[in-house]
mmCIF file of C-alpha atoms and ligand atoms in Angstrom:
data_model
loop_
_atom_site.group_PDB
_atom_site.id
_atom_site.type_symbol
_atom_site.label_atom_id
_atom_site.label_comp_id
_atom_site.label_asym_id
_atom_site.label_seq_id
_atom_site.Cartn_x
_atom_site.Cartn_y
_atom_site.Cartn_z
ATOM 1 C CA UNK N 199 8.325 12.014 -31.732
ATOM 2 C CA UNK N 200 9.086 10.901 -28.220
ATOM 3 C CA UNK N 201 6.406 11.447 -25.452
ATOM 4 C CA UNK N 202 7.459 11.472 -21.780
ATOM 5 C CA UNK N 203 5.256 9.333 -19.889
ATOM 6 C CA UNK N 204 5.762 9.087 -16.240
ATOM 7 C CA UNK N 205 4.901 6.242 -14.206
ATOM 8 C CA UNK N 206 2.177 8.130 -12.214
ATOM 9 C CA UNK N 207 1.151 11.915 -11.501
ATOM 10 C CA UNK N 208 -0.104 13.639 -8.615
ATOM 11 C CA UNK N 209 -3.365 15.690 -9.503
ATOM 12 C CA UNK N 210 -2.832 18.955 -7.598
ATOM 13 C CA UNK N 211 -4.534 22.010 -8.688
ATOM 14 C CA UNK N 212 -5.034 25.749 -7.574
ATOM 15 C CA UNK N 213 -7.169 24.194 -4.810
ATOM 16 C CA UNK N 214 -4.355 22.540 -3.261
ATOM 17 C CA UNK N 215 -2.045 25.735 -3.578
ATOM 18 C CA UNK N 216 -4.899 27.980 -1.948
ATOM 19 C CA UNK N 217 -5.483 25.451 0.959
ATOM 20 C CA UNK N 218 -1.789 25.095 1.636
ATOM 21 C CA UNK N 219 -1.523 28.779 2.345
ATOM 22 C CA UNK N 220 -4.082 29.109 4.897
ATOM 23 C CA UNK N 221 -2.537 27.353 7.673
ATOM 24 C CA UNK N 222 0.513 29.585 7.203
ATOM 25 C CA UNK N 223 -1.953 32.625 7.646
ATOM 26 C CA UNK N 224 -3.735 31.202 10.599
ATOM 27 C CA UNK N 225 -0.429 29.869 12.174
ATOM 28 C CA UNK N 226 -2.094 26.714 12.995
ATOM 29 C CA UNK N 227 0.337 24.357 10.994
ATOM 30 C CA UNK N 228 0.364 20.945 13.138
ATOM 31 C CA UNK N 229 -2.446 18.712 13.407
ATOM 32 C CA UNK N 230 -5.090 21.373 13.650
ATOM 33 C CA UNK N 231 -8.523 21.990 11.705
ATOM 34 C CA UNK N 232 -7.436 20.561 8.396
ATOM 35 C CA UNK N 233 -6.288 17.233 9.680
ATOM 36 C CA UNK N 234 -9.454 16.713 11.803
ATOM 37 C CA UNK N 235 -11.409 17.329 8.583
ATOM 38 C CA UNK N 236 -9.075 15.062 6.476
ATOM 39 C CA UNK N 237 -9.864 12.396 9.305
ATOM 40 C CA UNK N 238 -13.420 12.802 9.275
ATOM 41 C CA UNK N 239 -13.632 12.716 5.368
ATOM 42 C CA UNK N 240 -11.559 9.709 5.469
ATOM 43 C CA UNK N 241 -13.700 7.831 8.233
ATOM 44 C CA UNK N 242 -16.654 8.629 6.291
ATOM 45 C CA UNK N 243 -15.563 7.424 2.930
ATOM 46 C CA UNK N 244 -14.023 3.964 4.235
ATOM 47 C CA UNK N 245 -16.821 3.737 6.626
ATOM 48 C CA UNK N 246 -14.373 3.166 9.686
ATOM 49 C CA UNK N 247 -15.372 4.578 12.860
ATOM 50 C CA UNK N 248 -12.127 6.187 13.664
ATOM 51 C CA UNK N 249 -9.372 7.593 11.486
ATOM 52 C CA UNK N 250 -5.979 9.118 12.805
ATOM 53 C CA UNK N 251 -3.654 10.969 10.340
ATOM 54 C CA UNK N 252 -0.057 10.304 10.696
ATOM 55 C CA UNK N 253 3.491 11.168 8.964
ATOM 56 C CA UNK N 254 3.320 8.079 6.897
ATOM 57 C CA UNK N 255 1.828 4.749 6.394
ATOM 58 C CA UNK N 256 5.043 3.340 7.892
ATOM 59 C CA UNK N 257 4.350 5.138 11.010
ATOM 60 C CA UNK N 258 0.689 4.301 10.917
ATOM 61 C CA UNK N 259 1.752 0.769 10.770
ATOM 62 C CA UNK N 260 4.039 1.095 13.789
ATOM 63 C CA UNK N 261 1.390 2.730 15.803
ATOM 64 C CA UNK N 262 -1.343 0.138 15.086
ATOM 65 C CA UNK N 263 1.173 -2.869 15.778
ATOM 66 C CA UNK N 264 1.860 -1.182 19.227
ATOM 67 C CA UNK N 265 -1.545 -0.367 19.883
ATOM 68 C CA UNK N 266 -2.718 -3.899 19.248
ATOM 69 C CA UNK N 267 -0.030 -4.952 21.911
ATOM 70 C CA UNK N 268 2.561 -6.390 19.586
ATOM 71 C CA UNK N 269 6.028 -6.244 21.258
ATOM 72 C CA UNK N 270 9.271 -8.067 21.718
ATOM 73 C CA UNK N 271 9.014 -12.008 21.661
ATOM 74 C CA UNK N 272 6.016 -11.955 19.490
ATOM 75 C CA UNK N 273 5.959 -12.885 15.755
ATOM 76 C CA UNK N 274 3.942 -11.166 13.023
ATOM 77 C CA UNK N 275 3.112 -12.731 9.581
ATOM 78 C CA UNK N 276 3.809 -10.668 6.756
ATOM 79 C CA UNK N 277 3.764 -11.516 2.965
ATOM 80 C CA UNK N 278 7.193 -11.707 1.252
ATOM 81 C CA UNK N 279 6.296 -9.759 -1.739
ATOM 82 C CA UNK N 280 5.653 -6.173 -0.301
ATOM 83 C CA UNK N 281 7.259 -2.850 0.303
ATOM 84 C CA UNK N 282 10.137 -3.292 2.799
ATOM 85 C CA UNK N 283 8.250 -0.891 5.073
ATOM 86 C CA UNK N 284 5.836 -3.688 6.060
ATOM 87 C CA UNK N 285 8.306 -5.757 7.493
ATOM 88 C CA UNK N 286 10.286 -2.862 9.139
ATOM 89 C CA UNK N 287 7.274 -1.588 11.012
ATOM 90 C CA UNK N 288 7.029 -5.237 12.633
ATOM 91 C CA UNK N 289 10.734 -4.897 13.495
ATOM 92 C CA UNK N 290 10.347 -1.550 15.397
ATOM 93 C CA UNK N 291 8.102 -3.022 17.931
ATOM 94 C CA UNK N 292 10.716 -5.597 18.722
ATOM 95 C CA UNK N 293 8.626 -8.524 17.302
ATOM 96 C CA UNK N 294 9.842 -10.786 14.581
ATOM 97 C CA UNK N 295 8.658 -11.080 10.974
ATOM 98 C CA UNK N 296 7.489 -14.292 9.704
ATOM 99 C CA UNK N 297 7.441 -14.410 6.041
ATOM 100 C CA UNK N 298 4.637 -15.940 3.921
ATOM 101 C CA UNK N 299 4.646 -16.517 0.239
ATOM 102 C CA UNK N 300 2.054 -14.819 -2.140
ATOM 103 C CA UNK N 301 -0.359 -15.983 -4.807
ATOM 104 C CA UNK N 302 1.008 -14.643 -7.987
ATOM 105 C CA UNK N 303 -2.412 -14.201 -9.466
ATOM 106 C CA UNK N 304 -3.292 -11.349 -6.858
ATOM 107 C CA UNK N 305 0.229 -10.601 -5.585
ATOM 108 C CA UNK N 306 -1.294 -10.782 -2.231
ATOM 109 C CA UNK N 307 -0.663 -13.151 0.772
ATOM 110 C CA UNK N 308 -1.361 -16.853 -0.118
ATOM 111 C CA UNK N 309 -4.079 -17.450 2.528
ATOM 112 C CA UNK N 310 -3.828 -21.138 2.023
ATOM 113 C CA UNK N 311 -0.401 -21.164 3.509
ATOM 114 C CA UNK N 312 -1.212 -19.327 6.727
ATOM 115 C CA UNK N 313 -2.651 -22.158 8.924
ATOM 116 C CA UNK N 314 0.437 -24.291 8.488
ATOM 117 C CA UNK N 315 2.418 -21.294 10.011
ATOM 118 C CA UNK N 316 0.048 -20.576 12.709
ATOM 119 C CA UNK N 317 -0.951 -23.727 14.172
ATOM 120 C CA UNK N 318 2.433 -24.846 15.566
ATOM 121 C CA UNK N 319 3.564 -21.415 16.612
ATOM 122 C CA UNK N 320 2.183 -19.846 19.654
ATOM 123 C CA UNK N 321 4.636 -16.773 19.364
ATOM 124 C CA UNK N 322 2.611 -15.792 16.323
ATOM 125 C CA UNK N 323 0.398 -13.192 17.468
ATOM 126 C CA UNK N 324 -0.616 -11.111 14.419
ATOM 127 C CA UNK N 325 -1.048 -11.125 10.583
ATOM 128 C CA UNK N 326 -0.228 -8.183 8.448
ATOM 129 C CA UNK N 327 -1.910 -8.824 4.963
ATOM 130 C CA UNK N 328 -0.993 -6.286 2.547
ATOM 131 C CA UNK N 329 -3.483 -5.092 -0.157
ATOM 132 C CA UNK N 330 -1.156 -4.745 -2.648
ATOM 133 C CA UNK N 331 -1.570 -2.277 -5.653
ATOM 134 C CA UNK N 332 -5.042 -1.503 -4.558
ATOM 135 C CA UNK N 333 -6.509 -5.064 -4.530
ATOM 136 C CA UNK N 334 -7.872 -6.411 -1.121
ATOM 137 C CA UNK N 335 -6.313 -9.728 0.047
ATOM 138 C CA UNK N 336 -8.775 -12.414 1.196
ATOM 139 C CA UNK N 337 -9.752 -10.539 4.243
ATOM 140 C CA UNK N 338 -12.889 -12.593 5.095
ATOM 141 C CA UNK N 339 -10.567 -15.760 5.069
ATOM 142 C CA UNK N 340 -7.967 -14.226 6.959
ATOM 143 C CA UNK N 341 -10.402 -12.850 9.537
ATOM 144 C CA UNK N 342 -11.918 -16.139 10.304
ATOM 145 C CA UNK N 343 -8.451 -17.732 10.604
ATOM 146 C CA UNK N 344 -7.366 -14.921 12.975
ATOM 147 C CA UNK N 345 -10.518 -15.498 15.161
ATOM 148 C CA UNK N 346 -9.774 -19.290 15.282
ATOM 149 C CA UNK N 347 -6.177 -18.683 16.419
ATOM 150 C CA UNK N 348 -6.991 -15.551 18.406
ATOM 151 C CA UNK N 349 -4.660 -13.428 16.484
ATOM 152 C CA UNK N 350 -4.731 -9.775 15.672
ATOM 153 C CA UNK N 351 -4.770 -8.375 12.231
ATOM 154 C CA UNK N 352 -3.364 -5.085 10.744
ATOM 155 C CA UNK N 353 -4.096 -4.459 6.972
ATOM 156 C CA UNK N 354 -1.168 -2.670 5.328
ATOM 157 C CA UNK N 355 -3.670 -0.877 2.975
ATOM 158 C CA UNK N 356 -0.869 1.652 1.852
ATOM 159 C CA UNK N 357 -1.934 1.049 -1.858
ATOM 160 C CA UNK N 358 -5.630 0.284 -0.873
ATOM 161 C CA UNK N 359 -7.366 3.820 -1.149
ATOM 162 C CA UNK N 360 -10.810 3.011 -2.925
ATOM 163 C CA UNK N 361 -10.272 -0.739 -2.992
ATOM 164 C CA UNK N 362 -13.493 -2.761 -1.816
ATOM 165 C CA UNK N 363 -14.715 -6.248 -1.321
ATOM 166 C CA UNK N 364 -18.608 -5.789 -1.785
ATOM 167 C CA UNK N 365 -19.312 -2.750 0.143
ATOM 168 C CA UNK N 366 -16.500 -2.980 2.512
ATOM 169 C CA UNK N 367 -13.407 -0.651 2.061
ATOM 170 C CA UNK N 368 -9.769 -2.027 2.153
ATOM 171 C CA UNK N 369 -8.573 -1.521 5.676
ATOM 172 C CA UNK N 370 -11.758 -2.011 7.494
ATOM 173 C CA UNK N 371 -11.883 -5.852 7.866
ATOM 174 C CA UNK N 372 -8.984 -6.076 10.292
ATOM 175 C CA UNK N 373 -8.359 -4.443 13.721
ATOM 176 C CA UNK N 374 -6.357 -1.677 12.012
ATOM 177 C CA UNK N 375 -5.940 -0.553 8.459
ATOM 178 C CA UNK N 376 -3.217 1.706 7.284
ATOM 179 C CA UNK N 377 -2.840 4.034 4.239
ATOM 180 C CA UNK N 378 -0.125 5.867 2.386
ATOM 181 C CA UNK N 379 -0.349 9.324 0.730
ATOM 182 C CA UNK N 380 3.098 9.012 -0.736
ATOM 183 C CA UNK N 381 3.079 10.640 -4.431
ATOM 184 C CA UNK N 382 3.163 7.077 -5.805
ATOM 185 C CA UNK N 383 -0.302 6.544 -4.305
ATOM 186 C CA UNK N 384 -3.847 7.579 -5.766
ATOM 187 C CA UNK N 385 -4.410 10.515 -3.401
ATOM 188 C CA UNK N 386 -1.209 12.514 -2.235
ATOM 189 C CA UNK N 387 -0.204 14.679 0.720
ATOM 190 C CA UNK N 388 3.421 14.746 0.017
ATOM 191 C CA UNK N 389 4.297 12.249 2.870
ATOM 192 C CA UNK N 390 1.494 11.226 5.197
ATOM 193 C CA UNK N 391 -0.514 8.266 6.316
ATOM 194 C CA UNK N 392 -3.895 7.389 7.834
ATOM 195 C CA UNK N 393 -4.756 4.450 10.429
ATOM 196 C CA UNK N 394 -8.231 3.596 10.643
ATOM 197 C CA UNK N 395 -10.041 1.380 13.204
ATOM 198 C CA UNK N 396 -13.635 0.555 14.717
ATOM 199 C CA UNK N 397 -12.021 -0.232 18.064
ATOM 200 C CA UNK N 398 -12.308 2.529 20.667
ATOM 201 C CA UNK N 399 -9.345 1.460 22.785
ATOM 202 C CA UNK N 400 -7.078 1.319 19.908
ATOM 203 C CA UNK N 401 -8.231 4.614 18.498
ATOM 204 C CA UNK N 402 -7.491 6.262 22.112
ATOM 205 C CA UNK N 403 -4.018 4.543 22.346
ATOM 206 C CA UNK N 404 -3.156 5.725 18.814
ATOM 207 C CA UNK N 405 -4.268 9.243 19.265
ATOM 208 C CA UNK N 406 -2.101 9.398 22.322
ATOM 209 C CA UNK N 407 0.932 7.492 20.953
ATOM 210 C CA UNK N 408 1.384 9.550 17.938
ATOM 211 C CA UNK N 409 1.369 12.734 20.040
ATOM 212 C CA UNK N 410 4.325 11.973 22.516
ATOM 213 C CA UNK N 411 1.852 9.906 24.538
ATOM 214 C CA UNK N 412 0.008 13.245 25.595
ATOM 215 C CA UNK N 413 -3.367 12.542 27.272
ATOM 216 C CA UNK N 414 -4.944 15.626 25.301
ATOM 217 C CA UNK N 415 -4.134 17.011 21.900
ATOM 218 C CA UNK N 416 -2.985 20.623 21.605
ATOM 219 C CA UNK N 417 -6.262 21.399 19.332
ATOM 220 C CA UNK N 418 -8.288 20.006 22.260
ATOM 221 C CA UNK N 419 -6.321 21.909 24.881
ATOM 222 C CA UNK N 420 -6.802 25.038 23.001
ATOM 223 C CA UNK N 421 -10.293 24.815 22.428
ATOM 224 C CA UNK N 422 -11.118 24.144 26.118
ATOM 225 C CA UNK N 423 -10.509 26.414 29.320
ATOM 226 C CA UNK N 424 -7.323 25.988 31.175
ATOM 227 C CA UNK N 425 -5.212 25.683 28.002
ATOM 228 C CA UNK N 426 -2.221 27.123 29.649
ATOM 229 C CA UNK N 427 -1.810 23.872 31.771
ATOM 230 C CA UNK N 428 0.035 21.092 29.800
ATOM 231 C CA UNK N 429 -1.374 17.555 29.770
ATOM 232 C CA UNK N 430 -0.250 14.412 31.479
ATOM 233 C CA UNK N 431 1.990 12.060 29.329
ATOM 234 C CA UNK N 432 0.556 8.687 30.444
ATOM 235 C CA UNK N 433 2.533 6.647 27.869
ATOM 236 C CA UNK N 434 5.950 6.663 26.076
ATOM 237 C CA UNK N 435 4.812 7.942 22.583
ATOM 238 C CA UNK N 436 6.159 9.381 19.446
ATOM 239 C CA UNK N 437 5.809 12.309 17.242
ATOM 240 C CA UNK N 438 4.057 10.985 14.201
ATOM 241 C CA UNK N 439 1.712 13.911 13.983
ATOM 242 C CA UNK N 440 0.685 15.104 10.414
ATOM 243 C CA UNK N 441 0.967 18.884 9.595
ATOM 244 C CA UNK N 442 -2.033 21.034 8.834
ATOM 245 C CA UNK N 443 -0.627 21.776 5.565
ATOM 246 C CA UNK N 444 -0.757 18.174 4.520
ATOM 247 C CA UNK N 445 -4.239 17.898 6.170
ATOM 248 C CA UNK N 446 -5.201 20.524 3.844
ATOM 249 C CA UNK N 447 -3.954 18.902 0.835
ATOM 250 C CA UNK N 448 -5.708 15.697 2.175
ATOM 251 C CA UNK N 449 -9.156 17.598 2.150
ATOM 252 C CA UNK N 450 -8.596 18.759 -1.309
ATOM 253 C CA UNK N 451 -7.509 15.416 -2.617
ATOM 254 C CA UNK N 452 -10.490 13.768 -0.827
ATOM 255 C CA UNK N 453 -12.813 16.442 -2.725
ATOM 256 C CA UNK N 454 -11.480 15.163 -6.178
ATOM 257 C CA UNK N 455 -11.183 11.506 -5.375
ATOM 258 C CA UNK N 456 -14.015 10.823 -7.949
ATOM 259 C CA UNK N 457 -12.092 12.436 -10.808
ATOM 260 C CA UNK N 458 -8.885 10.908 -9.624
ATOM 261 C CA UNK N 459 -10.193 7.259 -9.298
ATOM 262 C CA UNK N 460 -12.457 7.415 -12.204
ATOM 263 C CA UNK N 461 -9.645 8.419 -14.312
ATOM 264 C CA UNK N 462 -7.250 5.654 -13.133
ATOM 265 C CA UNK N 463 -9.856 3.110 -13.627
ATOM 266 C CA UNK N 464 -10.655 4.227 -17.086
ATOM 267 C CA UNK N 465 -6.739 3.806 -18.130
ATOM 268 C CA UNK N 466 -6.945 0.445 -16.394
ATOM 269 C CA UNK N 467 -9.981 -0.748 -18.509
ATOM 270 C CA UNK N 468 -8.247 0.489 -21.632
ATOM 271 C CA UNK N 469 -5.068 -1.483 -20.726
ATOM 272 C CA UNK N 470 -7.126 -4.665 -19.963
ATOM 273 C CA UNK N 471 -8.674 -4.227 -23.493
ATOM 274 C CA UNK N 472 -5.379 -3.286 -25.420
ATOM 275 C CA UNK N 473 -3.408 -6.041 -23.719
ATOM 276 C CA UNK N 474 -5.970 -8.851 -23.600
ATOM 277 C CA UNK N 475 -4.431 -10.563 -26.829
ATOM 278 C CA UNK N 476 -0.842 -10.126 -25.941
ATOM 279 C CA UNK N 477 0.444 -13.328 -24.701
ATOM 280 C CA UNK N 478 3.771 -11.989 -23.296
ATOM 281 C CA UNK N 479 2.021 -10.013 -20.678
ATOM 282 C CA UNK N 480 -0.750 -11.339 -17.965
ATOM 283 C CA UNK N 481 -2.897 -8.470 -16.908
ATOM 284 C CA UNK N 482 -4.208 -7.930 -13.389
ATOM 285 C CA UNK N 483 -6.577 -10.461 -11.946
ATOM 286 C CA UNK N 484 -9.717 -9.352 -10.071
ATOM 287 C CA UNK N 485 -11.693 -12.040 -7.901
ATOM 288 C CA UNK N 486 -15.377 -11.757 -8.045
ATOM 289 C CA UNK N 487 -17.019 -9.167 -5.893
ATOM 290 C CA UNK N 488 -13.612 -7.240 -5.476
ATOM 291 C CA UNK N 489 -13.003 -3.588 -6.678
ATOM 292 C CA UNK N 490 -9.507 -2.732 -7.679
ATOM 293 C CA UNK N 491 -8.060 0.474 -6.365
ATOM 294 C CA UNK N 492 -5.443 0.676 -9.026
ATOM 295 C CA UNK N 493 -2.732 2.299 -7.145
ATOM 296 C CA UNK N 494 -0.630 0.535 -9.787
ATOM 297 C CA UNK N 495 -1.593 -1.341 -12.985
ATOM 298 C CA UNK N 496 0.882 -4.411 -12.473
ATOM 299 C CA UNK N 497 1.269 -7.082 -15.164
ATOM 300 C CA UNK N 498 3.537 -10.438 -15.168
ATOM 301 C CA UNK N 499 5.939 -10.609 -17.936
ATOM 302 C CA UNK N 500 5.795 -14.187 -19.227
ATOM 303 C CA UNK N 501 7.090 -13.751 -22.936
ATOM 304 C CA UNK N 502 4.251 -16.137 -23.892
ATOM 305 C CA UNK N 503 5.695 -18.979 -21.653
ATOM 306 C CA UNK N 504 3.466 -21.468 -19.588
ATOM 307 C CA UNK N 505 4.301 -20.149 -16.030
ATOM 308 C CA UNK N 506 1.900 -22.422 -14.070
ATOM 309 C CA UNK N 507 5.065 -24.287 -12.731
ATOM 310 C CA UNK N 508 7.604 -21.879 -12.591
ATOM 311 C CA UNK N 509 11.111 -22.679 -11.515
ATOM 312 C CA UNK N 510 13.922 -20.461 -10.518
ATOM 313 C CA UNK N 511 15.783 -20.970 -13.531
ATOM 314 C CA UNK N 512 12.607 -20.094 -15.635
ATOM 315 C CA UNK N 513 12.268 -17.049 -13.529
ATOM 316 C CA UNK N 514 15.840 -15.913 -13.908
ATOM 317 C CA UNK N 515 15.760 -16.532 -17.637
ATOM 318 C CA UNK N 516 12.518 -14.429 -18.298
ATOM 319 C CA UNK N 517 13.727 -11.594 -15.684
ATOM 320 C CA UNK N 518 16.724 -10.883 -18.281
ATOM 321 C CA UNK N 519 14.031 -10.524 -21.059
ATOM 322 C CA UNK N 520 11.713 -8.493 -18.827
ATOM 323 C CA UNK N 521 14.448 -6.092 -18.064
ATOM 324 C CA UNK N 522 15.526 -5.582 -21.600
ATOM 325 C CA UNK N 523 11.534 -5.019 -22.332
ATOM 326 C CA UNK N 524 11.616 -2.177 -19.569
ATOM 327 C CA UNK N 525 14.835 -0.859 -21.006
ATOM 328 C CA UNK N 526 13.184 -0.480 -24.480
ATOM 329 C CA UNK N 527 10.370 1.291 -22.975
ATOM 330 C CA UNK N 528 12.692 3.684 -20.959
ATOM 331 C CA UNK N 529 14.555 4.504 -24.321
ATOM 332 C CA UNK N 530 11.215 5.589 -25.510
ATOM 333 C CA UNK N 531 10.927 7.600 -22.200
ATOM 334 C CA UNK N 532 8.040 5.438 -20.927
ATOM 335 C CA UNK N 533 8.432 4.803 -17.169
ATOM 336 C CA UNK N 534 7.755 1.398 -15.841
ATOM 337 C CA UNK N 535 8.634 -0.098 -12.513
ATOM 338 C CA UNK N 536 8.969 -3.635 -11.183
ATOM 339 C CA UNK N 537 5.881 -4.082 -8.842
ATOM 340 C CA UNK N 538 7.651 -3.979 -5.474
ATOM 341 C CA UNK N 539 10.335 -6.282 -3.595
ATOM 342 C CA UNK N 540 10.603 -9.880 -2.852
ATOM 343 C CA UNK N 541 11.683 -8.647 0.781
ATOM 344 C CA UNK N 542 13.289 -11.800 1.777
ATOM 345 C CA UNK N 543 15.795 -11.089 -1.064
ATOM 346 C CA UNK N 544 16.840 -7.749 0.157
ATOM 347 C CA UNK N 545 20.111 -7.426 1.978
ATOM 348 C CA UNK N 546 18.887 -6.809 5.683
ATOM 349 C CA UNK N 547 16.378 -9.541 5.755
ATOM 350 C CA UNK N 548 18.223 -11.901 3.521
ATOM 351 C CA UNK N 549 21.358 -11.822 5.733
ATOM 352 C CA UNK N 550 19.665 -11.969 8.885
ATOM 353 C CA UNK N 551 17.881 -15.230 7.945
ATOM 354 C CA UNK N 552 20.109 -16.715 5.598
ATOM 355 C CA UNK N 553 17.232 -16.656 2.934
ATOM 356 C CA UNK N 554 17.531 -18.168 -0.474
ATOM 357 C CA UNK N 555 15.673 -16.660 -3.406
ATOM 358 C CA UNK N 556 13.434 -19.549 -3.950
ATOM 359 C CA UNK N 557 12.382 -19.738 -0.410
ATOM 360 C CA UNK N 558 9.389 -17.752 -1.392
ATOM 361 C CA UNK N 559 9.235 -18.759 -5.044
ATOM 362 C CA UNK N 560 6.169 -16.828 -5.940
ATOM 363 C CA UNK N 561 7.516 -13.656 -4.341
ATOM 364 C CA UNK N 562 10.780 -13.932 -6.108
ATOM 365 C CA UNK N 563 8.786 -14.438 -9.538
ATOM 366 C CA UNK N 564 6.802 -11.338 -8.726
ATOM 367 C CA UNK N 565 9.725 -9.424 -8.026
ATOM 368 C CA UNK N 566 11.633 -10.437 -10.998
ATOM 369 C CA UNK N 567 8.766 -10.639 -13.545
ATOM 370 C CA UNK N 568 6.383 -7.975 -12.497
ATOM 371 C CA UNK N 569 6.091 -4.720 -14.517
ATOM 372 C CA UNK N 570 3.889 -1.589 -13.640
ATOM 373 C CA UNK N 571 2.722 0.433 -16.423
ATOM 374 C CA UNK N 572 1.986 4.273 -16.312
ATOM 375 C CA UNK N 573 -1.142 5.142 -14.820
ATOM 376 C CA UNK N 574 -2.658 8.263 -13.670
ATOM 377 C CA UNK N 575 -5.915 10.218 -14.084
ATOM 378 C CA UNK N 576 -6.031 12.445 -17.104
ATOM 379 C CA UNK N 577 -3.795 10.283 -19.354
ATOM 380 C CA UNK N 578 -4.646 11.433 -22.761
ATOM 381 C CA UNK N 579 -5.711 9.150 -25.839
ATOM 382 C CA UNK N 580 -2.397 10.076 -27.493
ATOM 383 C CA UNK N 581 -0.353 9.303 -24.283
ATOM 384 C CA UNK N 582 -2.193 5.900 -23.920
ATOM 385 C CA UNK N 583 -1.928 4.849 -27.736
ATOM 386 C CA UNK N 584 1.943 5.947 -27.484
ATOM 387 C CA UNK N 585 2.312 3.433 -24.503
ATOM 388 C CA UNK N 586 0.631 0.869 -26.400
ATOM 389 C CA UNK N 587 2.338 1.152 -29.559
ATOM 390 C CA UNK N 588 5.583 1.027 -28.009
ATOM 391 C CA UNK N 589 4.728 -2.050 -25.818
ATOM 392 C CA UNK N 590 3.836 -3.996 -28.877
ATOM 393 C CA UNK N 591 7.149 -2.876 -30.540
ATOM 394 C CA UNK N 592 9.165 -3.746 -27.795
ATOM 395 C CA UNK N 593 7.766 -7.278 -27.407
ATOM 396 C CA UNK N 594 8.375 -7.984 -31.135
HETATM 397 C C1 LIG X 636 2.790 -2.032 0.729
HETATM 398 C C2 LIG X 636 3.307 -0.611 1.324
HETATM 399 N N1 LIG X 636 3.423 -0.662 2.886
HETATM 400 C C3 LIG X 636 4.011 0.459 3.383
HETATM 401 C C4 LIG X 636 4.529 1.472 2.487
HETATM 402 C C5 LIG X 636 4.829 2.776 3.214
HETATM 403 O O1 LIG X 636 4.293 3.930 2.994
HETATM 404 P P1 LIG X 636 5.000 5.346 3.505
HETATM 405 O O2 LIG X 636 5.905 5.534 2.340
HETATM 406 O O3 LIG X 636 3.603 6.201 3.483
HETATM 407 O O4 LIG X 636 5.492 5.130 4.861
HETATM 408 C C6 LIG X 636 4.301 1.650 1.112
HETATM 409 C C7 LIG X 636 4.792 2.618 0.406
HETATM 410 O O5 LIG X 636 5.139 2.469 -0.885
HETATM 411 C C8 LIG X 636 3.668 0.221 0.547
HETATM 412 O O6 LIG X 636 3.614 0.087 -0.804
#
């Protein structure tokens, strides 16, 4: 009998339903007490001094870049294998994206390629490492390099919830870290994002920028005397405020983060074990002292071939087989996805820069050969066995 296995599942229960209704009853629906509580819980969990909730990770990235002073004429390095929003956020500021290829083992920016990009280009003002699928980039190395060349760093930690290097949470290494609470992420508020920083100046600027540039938030104004007078608007801002219903969801999700994350990790460990002798798939690599957040469990499809010297021809040939493999799983109603995009191959960036697929070969390989397997807390043994049995069958 077929089982319906989604790529992931949001973990919502009665707590979320009840919490969502309360703002409707009090009438405080935008950026109120629930958002304040969510921010506090998030900063305590990550260890960041400040946390600012936003409408999405994309808007958090935009705010972070602007608050760090990134503007027209500047360049920002972004890995070429990431969700398109990382690059788009840079373009919102008027700055130019400079792509850097990735390390296929981690799916993260290849830090060994960074210095060559930076040392001859004084327009490069920032690096945006992306902590993809929940695994931190080599942040200690990147932060050292940034210090040497006086660059700003913003971590796209959209997928980075509960990802760590030692005791340091994803997003806390750089000047700014940004998170997503979209349904594909481990904790979810519908749409939603969070910006964290330890820098007082950046934090103050972000709090104003996300609220039209207002020098005082509505909540602050209502709590103080003289709330009838509107504040000054001292900068040109945006409306990137999270609603208090989303904030209420965020609080509930933080309350059940252990269940969600332990559940995801349990499934990841079972995949590691079940797939370790299957030569057609390479399972996620975790450097020593790193803790994977498992926003996604992403393998590389090799069909048993040696991929240490990949060429475009080999990638294209294996890509056809990977897609057939994914189709076979789809026929058994098991959802899989390619990991994410090689952004330089997407129409807008490709046409703008005349990129060829092989310009960033590892990103191209990651796009064409990656496969994310279903992963969610509460996946039953029957569901897991069904996925593994069908993976083995499809690979025959
Ligand atoms: C790496 C990365 N960056 C940015 C984003 C954008 O997040 P959001 O949808 O919250 O704007 C995503 C979302 O999928 C992502 O995976």
